[in-house]
Short mmCIF file of C-alpha atoms in Angstrom, two decimals:
data_model
loop_
_atom_site.label_atom_id
_atom_site.label_comp_id
_atom_site.label_asym_id
_atom_site.label_seq_id
_atom_site.Cartn_x
_atom_site.Cartn_y
_atom_site.Cartn_z
CA MET B 1 -6.49 -31.76 9.68
CA SER B 2 -3.42 -33.03 12.30
CA LEU B 3 -1.81 -28.99 13.56
CA SER B 4 0.85 -29.48 16.66
CA ALA B 5 -0.62 -27.51 19.23
CA THR B 6 2.84 -26.57 19.97
CA PRO B 7 4.92 -25.31 17.40
CA ALA B 8 9.25 -26.30 18.09
CA LEU B 9 10.86 -23.88 18.71
CA SER B 10 13.97 -23.67 17.67
CA GLY B 11 17.15 -22.81 18.63
CA PRO B 12 19.11 -19.61 17.12
CA THR B 13 20.68 -18.93 13.97
CA GLY B 14 23.54 -16.83 12.70
CA SER B 15 21.61 -14.99 9.50
CA LEU B 16 18.09 -14.39 8.66
CA LEU B 17 18.30 -16.59 5.47
CA THR B 18 18.14 -19.97 7.34
CA LEU B 19 15.05 -18.04 8.83
CA ILE B 20 13.12 -17.36 5.76
CA GLY B 21 9.83 -19.84 5.11
CA LYS B 22 8.44 -22.04 8.10
CA THR B 23 5.09 -19.57 8.50
CA PRO B 24 2.09 -20.50 10.89
CA MET B 25 -0.90 -20.64 9.80
CA VAL B 26 -4.18 -18.92 11.31
CA GLU B 27 -8.42 -19.75 11.34
CA VAL B 28 -10.31 -16.63 10.69
CA THR B 29 -12.87 -17.30 13.62
CA ARG B 30 -14.68 -13.35 13.61
CA ILE B 31 -15.60 -13.35 9.64
CA ASP B 32 -18.55 -14.79 8.70
CA THR B 33 -17.36 -17.86 5.78
CA GLY B 34 -20.52 -19.63 5.76
CA LYS B 35 -20.69 -23.33 5.55
CA CYS B 36 -16.19 -23.13 5.01
CA ARG B 37 -13.28 -22.60 7.69
CA LEU B 38 -11.32 -19.97 6.27
CA PHE B 39 -7.12 -20.53 7.00
CA LEU B 40 -4.66 -17.52 6.66
CA LYS B 41 -1.19 -17.96 6.18
CA LEU B 42 1.28 -15.33 7.30
CA GLU B 43 4.56 -14.79 5.15
CA SER B 44 3.93 -11.81 6.94
CA GLN B 45 6.13 -12.93 9.57
CA ASN B 46 9.10 -14.31 6.89
CA PRO B 47 12.55 -11.29 8.33
CA GLY B 48 11.79 -9.41 5.47
CA GLY B 49 7.80 -9.20 5.91
CA SER B 50 7.07 -10.86 3.37
CA ILE B 51 5.97 -13.54 0.88
CA LYS B 52 8.58 -12.23 -1.50
CA ASP B 53 11.47 -13.66 0.57
CA ARG B 54 11.17 -16.81 -0.37
CA ILE B 55 11.89 -16.35 -4.48
CA ALA B 56 14.49 -13.94 -4.24
CA LEU B 57 16.67 -17.19 -2.04
CA SER B 58 15.44 -19.22 -4.53
CA MET B 59 16.37 -16.62 -6.96
CA ILE B 60 19.55 -15.27 -6.63
CA ALA B 61 20.52 -19.14 -5.26
CA ALA B 62 20.38 -20.21 -9.20
CA ALA B 63 21.67 -17.37 -10.86
CA GLU B 64 24.83 -18.18 -8.93
CA ARG B 65 24.40 -22.06 -10.01
CA GLU B 66 24.59 -20.99 -13.61
CA GLY B 67 26.68 -18.18 -13.39
CA TRP B 68 24.60 -15.20 -14.48
CA LEU B 69 25.25 -13.70 -10.99
CA LYS B 70 29.28 -13.11 -9.64
CA PRO B 71 30.51 -11.56 -7.29
CA GLY B 72 30.76 -8.13 -6.96
CA GLY B 73 27.80 -8.10 -8.89
CA THR B 74 24.52 -6.03 -9.44
CA ILE B 75 20.94 -6.95 -8.82
CA VAL B 76 18.50 -5.29 -10.87
CA GLU B 77 15.46 -6.16 -10.15
CA ALA B 78 11.43 -4.73 -11.25
CA THR B 79 9.59 -4.66 -8.47
CA ALA B 80 6.19 -3.31 -6.39
CA GLY B 81 8.18 -2.89 -2.87
CA ASN B 82 8.22 -6.35 -1.76
CA THR B 83 10.30 -8.19 -4.03
CA GLY B 84 12.82 -5.27 -3.14
CA LEU B 85 13.20 -5.71 0.10
CA ALA B 86 13.85 -9.93 -0.12
CA LEU B 87 15.51 -8.80 -3.28
CA THR B 88 17.99 -6.71 -0.86
CA LEU B 89 17.34 -8.78 2.65
CA VAL B 90 19.41 -11.19 0.64
CA GLY B 91 21.48 -9.37 -2.17
CA GLN B 92 23.67 -7.27 0.51
CA ALA B 93 23.81 -10.39 2.79
CA LYS B 94 25.37 -12.31 0.27
CA GLY B 95 28.11 -9.04 -0.74
CA TYR B 96 25.91 -8.16 -3.93
CA LYS B 97 24.44 -4.01 -4.77
CA VAL B 98 20.65 -3.72 -5.33
CA LEU B 99 18.50 -1.26 -8.20
CA LEU B 100 16.12 -1.66 -7.50
CA VAL B 101 12.69 -0.35 -10.66
CA ILE B 102 9.36 1.02 -8.41
CA PRO B 103 6.31 2.53 -10.08
CA ASP B 104 5.40 5.64 -8.21
CA LYS B 105 1.82 4.88 -6.74
CA MET B 106 3.53 2.59 -4.28
CA SER B 107 3.60 3.38 -0.61
CA LYS B 108 6.00 5.59 0.98
CA GLU B 109 7.03 3.57 3.46
CA LYS B 110 8.54 0.45 0.86
CA ILE B 111 10.81 2.83 -0.86
CA GLN B 112 12.05 4.34 3.14
CA HIS B 113 12.50 1.04 3.81
CA LEU B 114 13.94 0.06 0.62
CA ARG B 115 16.38 3.47 1.01
CA ALA B 116 17.82 2.91 5.18
CA MET B 117 18.54 -0.82 3.93
CA GLY B 118 21.06 0.29 0.83
CA ALA B 119 19.19 0.05 -2.91
CA ASP B 120 19.52 1.85 -4.71
CA VAL B 121 16.01 2.70 -6.46
CA ARG B 122 14.44 4.36 -9.25
CA LEU B 123 10.56 5.62 -9.46
CA THR B 124 9.16 5.33 -12.92
CA ARG B 125 5.48 6.26 -14.09
CA SER B 126 2.32 3.68 -13.49
CA ASP B 127 -0.07 5.20 -15.68
CA VAL B 128 2.31 3.65 -19.56
CA PRO B 129 1.75 -0.64 -19.92
CA HIS B 130 3.81 -3.14 -20.22
CA GLY B 131 5.74 -1.64 -23.85
CA HIS B 132 6.32 1.41 -23.20
CA PRO B 133 10.99 2.44 -21.71
CA GLU B 134 9.52 3.82 -18.58
CA TYR B 135 6.89 0.53 -17.65
CA TYR B 136 9.31 -0.98 -14.47
CA THR B 137 9.56 -4.23 -15.81
CA ASP B 138 11.26 -2.72 -19.08
CA MET B 139 12.63 -0.29 -17.41
CA ALA B 140 14.57 -2.63 -14.78
CA GLU B 141 15.70 -4.64 -18.45
CA ARG B 142 17.68 -1.39 -19.66
CA LEU B 143 19.22 -0.21 -16.72
CA ALA B 144 20.44 -4.12 -16.54
CA GLN B 145 22.33 -4.35 -19.79
CA GLN B 146 23.32 -1.02 -19.58
CA ILE B 147 25.47 -1.47 -15.23
CA PRO B 148 28.42 -4.29 -15.93
CA GLY B 149 28.10 -6.93 -13.54
CA GLY B 150 24.15 -6.46 -13.66
CA PHE B 151 21.44 -9.26 -13.01
CA TYR B 152 18.24 -9.01 -14.32
CA VAL B 153 16.37 -11.22 -11.84
CA ASN B 154 13.21 -10.93 -13.92
CA GLN B 155 10.89 -12.81 -11.83
CA PHE B 156 7.76 -12.14 -14.27
CA ALA B 157 10.16 -15.31 -16.35
CA ASN B 158 12.15 -16.65 -14.00
CA ASP B 159 11.09 -20.36 -13.77
CA ALA B 160 13.43 -20.56 -9.87
CA ASN B 161 10.76 -17.82 -9.15
CA SER B 162 7.45 -20.28 -9.00
CA GLN B 163 10.20 -23.35 -7.95
CA ALA B 164 10.44 -21.54 -4.27
CA HIS B 165 6.37 -22.39 -3.72
CA PHE B 166 6.80 -25.37 -5.23
CA ASP B 167 9.73 -26.36 -2.75
CA THR B 168 8.52 -24.27 -0.18
CA THR B 169 5.40 -23.44 0.05
CA GLY B 170 2.68 -25.50 -1.03
CA PRO B 171 4.80 -28.89 1.21
CA GLU B 172 3.79 -26.41 3.76
CA ILE B 173 0.56 -25.49 3.59
CA TRP B 174 -0.09 -29.41 2.76
CA GLU B 175 1.36 -30.48 6.24
CA GLN B 176 -0.11 -27.78 8.12
CA MET B 177 -3.74 -28.55 6.55
CA GLY B 178 -3.24 -32.61 7.63
CA GLY B 179 -3.94 -32.53 3.73
CA ASP B 180 -6.91 -30.88 4.14
CA VAL B 181 -7.09 -28.66 1.22
CA GLY B 182 -10.57 -27.46 -0.58
CA GLY B 183 -9.84 -23.99 -2.23
CA PHE B 184 -6.80 -21.90 -2.54
CA VAL B 185 -6.43 -18.27 -3.36
CA ALA B 186 -3.64 -16.72 -4.66
CA GLY B 187 -3.06 -13.32 -6.68
CA ILE B 188 -0.92 -12.62 -9.51
CA GLY B 189 2.30 -10.04 -9.82
CA SER B 190 4.79 -12.37 -11.06
CA GLY B 191 2.73 -15.34 -10.87
CA GLY B 192 5.52 -17.18 -9.44
CA THR B 193 3.32 -18.16 -5.91
CA ILE B 194 -0.06 -19.27 -7.95
CA THR B 195 1.36 -21.71 -10.37
CA GLY B 196 4.20 -22.98 -8.15
CA ILE B 197 1.92 -23.97 -5.53
CA ALA B 198 -0.84 -25.17 -6.98
CA ARG B 199 1.27 -27.14 -9.77
CA TYR B 200 2.63 -29.27 -5.55
CA LEU B 201 -1.89 -29.46 -4.76
CA LYS B 202 -2.23 -31.56 -7.47
CA SER B 203 1.61 -33.13 -7.48
CA VAL B 204 0.22 -35.27 -4.01
CA GLY B 205 -3.06 -35.95 -5.70
CA SER B 206 -5.45 -32.40 -3.65
CA ASN B 207 -8.71 -31.63 -6.53
CA ALA B 208 -8.64 -28.30 -4.53
CA GLN B 209 -9.78 -25.23 -6.79
CA ILE B 210 -7.44 -22.77 -7.54
CA ILE B 211 -8.94 -19.64 -7.29
CA LEU B 212 -7.21 -16.23 -8.81
CA ALA B 213 -8.07 -12.80 -6.24
CA ASP B 214 -7.37 -10.45 -9.57
CA PRO B 215 -8.10 -6.04 -8.59
CA VAL B 216 -11.00 -4.97 -10.74
CA GLY B 217 -8.53 -3.14 -13.57
CA SER B 218 -6.17 -6.39 -13.66
CA THR B 219 -7.27 -8.21 -17.11
CA LEU B 220 -6.24 -11.79 -15.65
CA ALA B 221 -9.79 -12.24 -13.72
CA GLY B 222 -11.91 -12.30 -17.09
CA ILE B 223 -8.90 -14.84 -19.82
CA VAL B 224 -9.84 -17.21 -16.59
CA ASN B 225 -13.09 -17.08 -16.30
CA GLU B 226 -13.61 -15.42 -19.64
CA GLY B 227 -11.48 -17.00 -22.10
CA VAL B 228 -10.71 -13.07 -22.88
CA PRO B 229 -8.78 -10.08 -20.98
CA GLY B 230 -11.09 -7.98 -18.39
CA PRO B 231 -11.53 -4.11 -18.78
CA GLU B 232 -8.09 -2.57 -17.91
CA GLY B 233 -8.12 -0.08 -15.69
CA SER B 234 -6.09 1.37 -12.31
CA TYR B 235 -6.44 0.27 -8.88
CA THR B 236 -4.78 1.15 -6.05
CA VAL B 237 -3.75 -2.75 -4.36
CA GLU B 238 -0.11 -2.88 -4.50
CA GLY B 239 1.24 -6.59 -6.21
CA ILE B 240 -0.62 -7.71 -7.73
CA GLY B 241 -3.22 -8.03 -10.91
CA GLN B 242 -1.26 -7.27 -14.65
CA ASN B 243 -2.16 -5.85 -18.12
CA PHE B 244 -0.10 -8.79 -19.55
CA VAL B 245 0.11 -12.93 -18.52
CA PRO B 246 3.71 -13.33 -16.94
CA ASP B 247 5.54 -16.45 -18.77
CA THR B 248 5.65 -17.81 -14.97
CA ALA B 249 1.90 -17.67 -14.57
CA ASP B 250 0.12 -20.88 -15.90
CA MET B 251 -3.35 -19.55 -16.39
CA ASP B 252 -4.17 -23.42 -16.98
CA LEU B 253 -4.20 -24.06 -13.59
CA ILE B 254 -6.63 -21.75 -12.45
CA ASP B 255 -10.37 -22.44 -12.48
CA THR B 256 -11.63 -19.63 -11.27
CA ALA B 257 -11.68 -16.36 -10.61
CA TYR B 258 -12.83 -12.60 -9.20
CA SER B 259 -13.02 -9.30 -9.84
CA ILE B 260 -11.87 -7.59 -6.46
CA PRO B 261 -12.77 -3.55 -6.68
CA ASP B 262 -10.01 -1.89 -4.14
CA ALA B 263 -13.12 -0.31 -2.23
CA GLU B 264 -13.91 -4.60 -1.01
CA ALA B 265 -10.48 -5.61 -1.00
CA ILE B 266 -9.33 -2.01 2.10
CA ALA B 267 -12.29 -3.06 3.83
CA THR B 268 -11.91 -6.45 4.33
CA VAL B 269 -8.02 -6.11 5.22
CA ARG B 270 -9.39 -3.52 7.72
CA GLU B 271 -12.48 -5.16 8.83
CA LEU B 272 -9.00 -8.32 9.63
CA LEU B 273 -7.68 -6.55 11.74
CA LEU B 274 -10.84 -4.66 13.88
CA LYS B 275 -11.75 -8.58 14.11
CA GLU B 276 -8.92 -10.80 13.96
CA GLY B 277 -6.69 -9.17 14.78
CA VAL B 278 -4.13 -9.20 11.85
CA LEU B 279 -2.50 -6.55 10.69
CA ALA B 280 -2.41 -7.16 7.19
CA GLY B 281 -1.62 -5.43 4.05
CA SER B 282 -2.85 -4.46 0.84
CA SER B 283 -3.61 -6.95 -1.50
CA SER B 284 -4.11 -9.57 1.18
CA GLY B 285 -7.28 -7.41 1.33
CA THR B 286 -8.46 -9.00 -2.28
CA LEU B 287 -7.50 -12.40 -1.59
CA ILE B 288 -9.21 -12.38 1.88
CA ALA B 289 -11.88 -10.97 -0.33
CA ALA B 290 -12.37 -13.01 -2.73
CA ALA B 291 -11.43 -15.72 0.21
CA LEU B 292 -14.90 -15.18 1.85
CA ARG B 293 -17.10 -14.41 -1.33
CA TRP B 294 -15.67 -18.19 -2.41
CA CYS B 295 -16.46 -19.01 1.09
CA ARG B 296 -20.32 -18.00 0.94
CA GLU B 297 -20.58 -19.75 -1.58
CA GLN B 298 -20.18 -22.70 -1.22
CA THR B 299 -22.99 -25.86 -0.13
CA GLU B 300 -21.01 -28.00 2.29
CA ALA B 301 -17.92 -27.35 4.05
CA LYS B 302 -14.66 -27.27 3.00
CA THR B 303 -11.42 -25.60 4.36
CA CYS B 304 -9.98 -22.80 1.85
CA VAL B 305 -6.29 -21.45 2.32
CA THR B 306 -4.93 -18.00 1.29
CA PHE B 307 -2.29 -15.61 2.52
CA VAL B 308 -1.32 -12.37 4.97
CA CYS B 309 1.63 -11.60 1.54
CA ASP B 310 2.86 -8.79 3.97
CA THR B 311 2.50 -6.48 6.87
CA GLY B 312 -0.44 -3.86 6.61
CA ALA B 313 2.55 -1.45 8.30
CA LYS B 314 3.98 -0.69 4.95
CA TYR B 315 0.13 0.73 4.01
CA LEU B 316 -0.13 2.42 7.27
CA SER B 317 0.59 6.08 5.31
CA LYS B 318 -2.56 4.69 2.21
CA VAL B 319 -5.20 1.15 3.18
CA TYR B 320 -4.94 2.70 6.90
CA ASN B 321 -4.88 6.30 6.49
CA ASP B 322 -9.20 7.02 6.74
CA ALA B 323 -7.68 11.21 5.19
CA TRP B 324 -6.06 9.21 1.96
CA LEU B 325 -8.84 6.92 1.65
CA ALA B 326 -11.09 10.04 1.16
CA ASP B 327 -9.04 11.26 -1.29
CA GLN B 328 -8.86 8.61 -3.53
CA GLY B 329 -12.52 8.26 -2.99
CA LEU B 330 -12.32 5.05 -1.64
CA GLY B 331 -14.17 5.57 2.86
CA GLU B 332 -17.32 5.38 3.38
CA ARG B 333 -18.11 9.34 3.75
CA GLU B 334 -22.13 11.48 3.23
CA LEU B 335 -22.36 13.21 0.42
CA HIS B 336 -24.35 17.26 1.18
CA GLY B 337 -23.64 17.86 -2.32
CA ASP B 338 -21.67 21.38 -0.94
CA LEU B 339 -18.36 22.49 -0.34
CA SER B 340 -18.06 20.23 2.55
CA ASP B 341 -18.01 17.78 -0.20
CA LEU B 342 -13.60 18.73 -1.37
CA ILE B 343 -12.81 19.09 2.47
CA THR B 344 -11.24 15.23 3.59
CA ARG B 345 -10.74 15.73 7.86
CA LYS B 346 -13.13 18.14 8.98
CA TYR B 347 -13.24 20.18 12.31
CA ALA B 348 -16.41 18.94 13.96
CA ASP B 349 -14.84 14.69 12.73
CA GLY B 350 -11.74 15.73 15.40
CA ALA B 351 -9.70 15.12 12.15
CA VAL B 352 -8.43 19.01 11.16
CA VAL B 353 -5.08 20.11 13.50
CA SER B 354 -4.88 22.70 15.44
CA ALA B 355 -3.69 25.62 17.92
CA THR B 356 -4.85 27.96 20.14
CA PRO B 357 -3.53 31.12 20.70
CA ASP B 358 -1.75 30.64 23.57
CA ASP B 359 0.19 28.25 22.01
CA THR B 360 3.31 28.97 21.09
CA LEU B 361 5.33 29.46 17.58
CA ASP B 362 7.08 26.54 18.70
CA THR B 363 3.98 23.75 18.68
CA VAL B 364 2.64 25.60 15.39
CA PHE B 365 6.01 24.17 13.17
CA LYS B 366 5.95 20.93 14.81
CA ARG B 367 2.25 20.01 14.32
CA MET B 368 2.43 21.90 11.18
CA ARG B 369 5.22 19.42 10.27
CA GLY B 370 3.97 16.99 11.75
CA ALA B 371 0.34 16.10 9.97
CA ASP B 372 2.49 17.46 6.79
CA VAL B 373 0.19 20.79 6.16
CA SER B 374 1.57 24.23 5.44
CA GLN B 375 -1.14 26.05 7.50
CA LEU B 376 -3.02 25.75 10.61
CA PRO B 377 -5.77 27.07 11.74
CA ILE B 378 -5.75 29.28 15.44
CA ILE B 379 -9.23 28.05 17.52
CA GLN B 380 -10.39 29.59 20.74
CA ASP B 381 -13.93 28.55 22.83
CA GLY B 382 -14.69 26.37 20.03
CA ARG B 383 -14.45 28.92 17.36
CA LEU B 384 -12.43 29.82 14.66
CA VAL B 385 -10.16 33.27 15.83
CA GLY B 386 -7.25 33.79 13.26
CA ILE B 387 -4.90 30.93 10.63
CA ILE B 388 -1.11 30.50 10.11
CA ASP B 389 1.20 29.42 8.17
CA GLU B 390 4.40 29.49 7.52
CA SER B 391 5.38 32.94 5.63
CA ASP B 392 3.97 33.82 8.89
CA ILE B 393 6.33 31.65 10.67
CA VAL B 394 8.50 32.76 7.94
CA HIS B 395 8.12 36.22 8.60
CA VAL B 396 8.80 36.22 12.90
CA MET B 397 12.04 34.24 11.88
CA ASN B 398 13.49 37.64 9.90
CA THR B 399 14.11 39.63 12.41
CA ASP B 400 17.02 40.08 14.85
CA GLU B 401 14.91 41.72 17.27
CA ILE B 402 14.73 39.36 19.30
CA THR B 403 17.02 35.58 19.76
CA ARG B 404 15.89 32.92 17.85
CA GLN B 405 14.55 30.93 21.09
CA GLU B 406 12.65 33.76 22.26
CA ARG B 407 10.95 33.86 18.94
CA PHE B 408 9.56 30.93 18.39
CA LYS B 409 8.39 31.25 22.42
CA LYS B 410 6.13 33.97 20.68
CA ALA B 411 2.59 32.95 21.34
CA ALA B 412 0.19 31.54 17.63
CA GLY B 413 -2.09 34.84 18.52
CA THR B 414 0.65 37.28 18.27
CA VAL B 415 0.99 35.89 15.12
CA MET B 416 -1.91 34.61 13.68
CA THR B 417 -3.88 36.14 10.67
CA ARG B 418 -6.93 37.63 11.70
CA ASP B 419 -8.06 38.63 8.01
CA LEU B 420 -9.48 36.10 7.38
CA ASP B 421 -10.81 34.38 3.71
CA THR B 422 -13.70 32.48 4.61
CA VAL B 423 -16.76 31.35 2.21
CA GLN B 424 -19.95 29.42 3.03
CA VAL B 425 -20.52 25.46 2.09
CA ASN B 426 -23.78 26.40 0.15
CA GLU B 427 -21.23 28.43 -1.75
CA PRO B 428 -20.77 27.59 -5.54
CA LEU B 429 -17.04 25.94 -6.07
CA ASP B 430 -16.08 28.72 -8.76
CA ALA B 431 -15.99 30.75 -5.12
CA LEU B 432 -12.96 29.16 -3.89
CA ILE B 433 -11.10 30.41 -7.25
CA PRO B 434 -10.82 34.18 -6.70
CA LEU B 435 -8.98 32.46 -3.04
CA PHE B 436 -6.65 29.99 -4.57
CA ASP B 437 -5.51 33.53 -7.30
CA ARG B 438 -4.59 35.63 -4.16
CA ASP B 439 -2.58 32.07 -3.07
CA ARG B 440 -4.89 31.53 0.00
CA VAL B 441 -7.34 28.58 1.30
CA ALA B 442 -10.13 28.24 1.27
CA ILE B 443 -12.20 28.77 5.37
CA VAL B 444 -15.03 26.98 5.03
CA LEU B 445 -17.52 28.54 7.27
CA ASP B 446 -21.32 26.80 7.60
CA GLY B 447 -23.03 30.11 9.78
CA ASP B 448 -20.20 31.17 11.83
CA ARG B 449 -19.41 27.43 11.92
CA PHE B 450 -16.21 26.02 11.79
CA VAL B 451 -15.90 23.39 8.83
CA GLY B 452 -12.42 22.60 7.31
CA LEU B 453 -9.86 24.20 5.32
CA ILE B 454 -9.88 23.48 0.96
CA THR B 455 -6.93 23.29 -1.01
CA ARG B 456 -5.68 23.57 -4.29
CA THR B 457 -4.90 20.39 -3.63
CA ASP B 458 -8.64 19.19 -3.30
CA LEU B 459 -10.18 20.98 -5.50
CA ILE B 460 -7.76 19.68 -8.13
CA ASN B 461 -8.62 16.03 -6.35
CA HIS B 462 -12.00 16.77 -6.05
CA LEU B 463 -12.67 17.49 -9.88
CA SER B 464 -10.52 14.41 -10.75
CA LEU B 465 -12.31 11.75 -8.44
CA ASN B 466 -16.18 12.94 -9.93
CA ARG B 467 -15.24 13.40 -13.51
#
């Protein structure tokens, strides 16, 4: 491999669009890769933070050339978020409006990012199949037809999608690796990445094995390995996996596929951050987990290339949030067969946001708001002595005896509820129902020791995960 020891710096540019592509490559050195060497192309370094910047630039340029997109037009697309961010980046730079249809399972960071950039975001259901009127691609196509000057990008059947990777990503990989690519791993969201790069590698005579990384629950790995769609199910990884073959995907180019469970993908991406310092998104976990499986199966030394598709900063509330993982049943938790199994934030683990009786209501409210909770336990000398919820604060605020500033200075101990509804950790689930009927949160004790809180949502989530 002939890699440049020092990256070349370019001069200033007048547009972020000129910075799309030419992303760096880094080798994985602190994770076991067997006899192989694993390289990650850091597509998270694109201006929009993902590999989708490449196809957005390509698809919009093609639409302009072919007359489908005219000045003042509206770009409409169905996206898991990253294509939407890329289309908004490119579209606004070119003066277009952008309307995006996004499944409701996408991370809130992506949705907030899109809205902050000025995109018109429409959320739709993620629990319906392709062909349903509320499936995100079907809805986007319908909206594009209804909007004057609307252009439905349709990354799933847009030739400029795969062409972007044939023209840019593939050649970059080949050059950076000095023509030494033994295995190439990618997922299928729209299908453009794996198709365009596989075609390029074959066009230059490469014998690289083309490997599909697919979430468990997506049907595509089955088509590659067995010739029939795999079992369909739900998964939390965003941006890859489908229950249909996109028109852009050329499945005949793929040699083998790995089905990666959510838990393995998330564990891999968190290990990548811990050991390699790379903050990557959830789909990157699927890709890297598949690449590691392939590398460890090889009996001779080879090189393997895959992607950090986007930055993990878009998934801090999900993949890198222990409480969210526990809610999804994906965290590594020791189960005890009692009510503590319903508690995702345990006091003994330091996960409970609390206050002391001497803290002010201002402090209590800020902690509640920061943790997105509606009640806060009050702890003194390690013991639970009371609880404050939103109604307690409202009651104090709804008085004219003192100024509002003085009200927020009141000590939590003077406002908290001391008459606590507690249950012992070894009581049955049914013991929670009377508390919820009285609109209370369940305070769980082990003898006199405070364990944590259980809300209605915690109970519903537990029942959903343990059907």
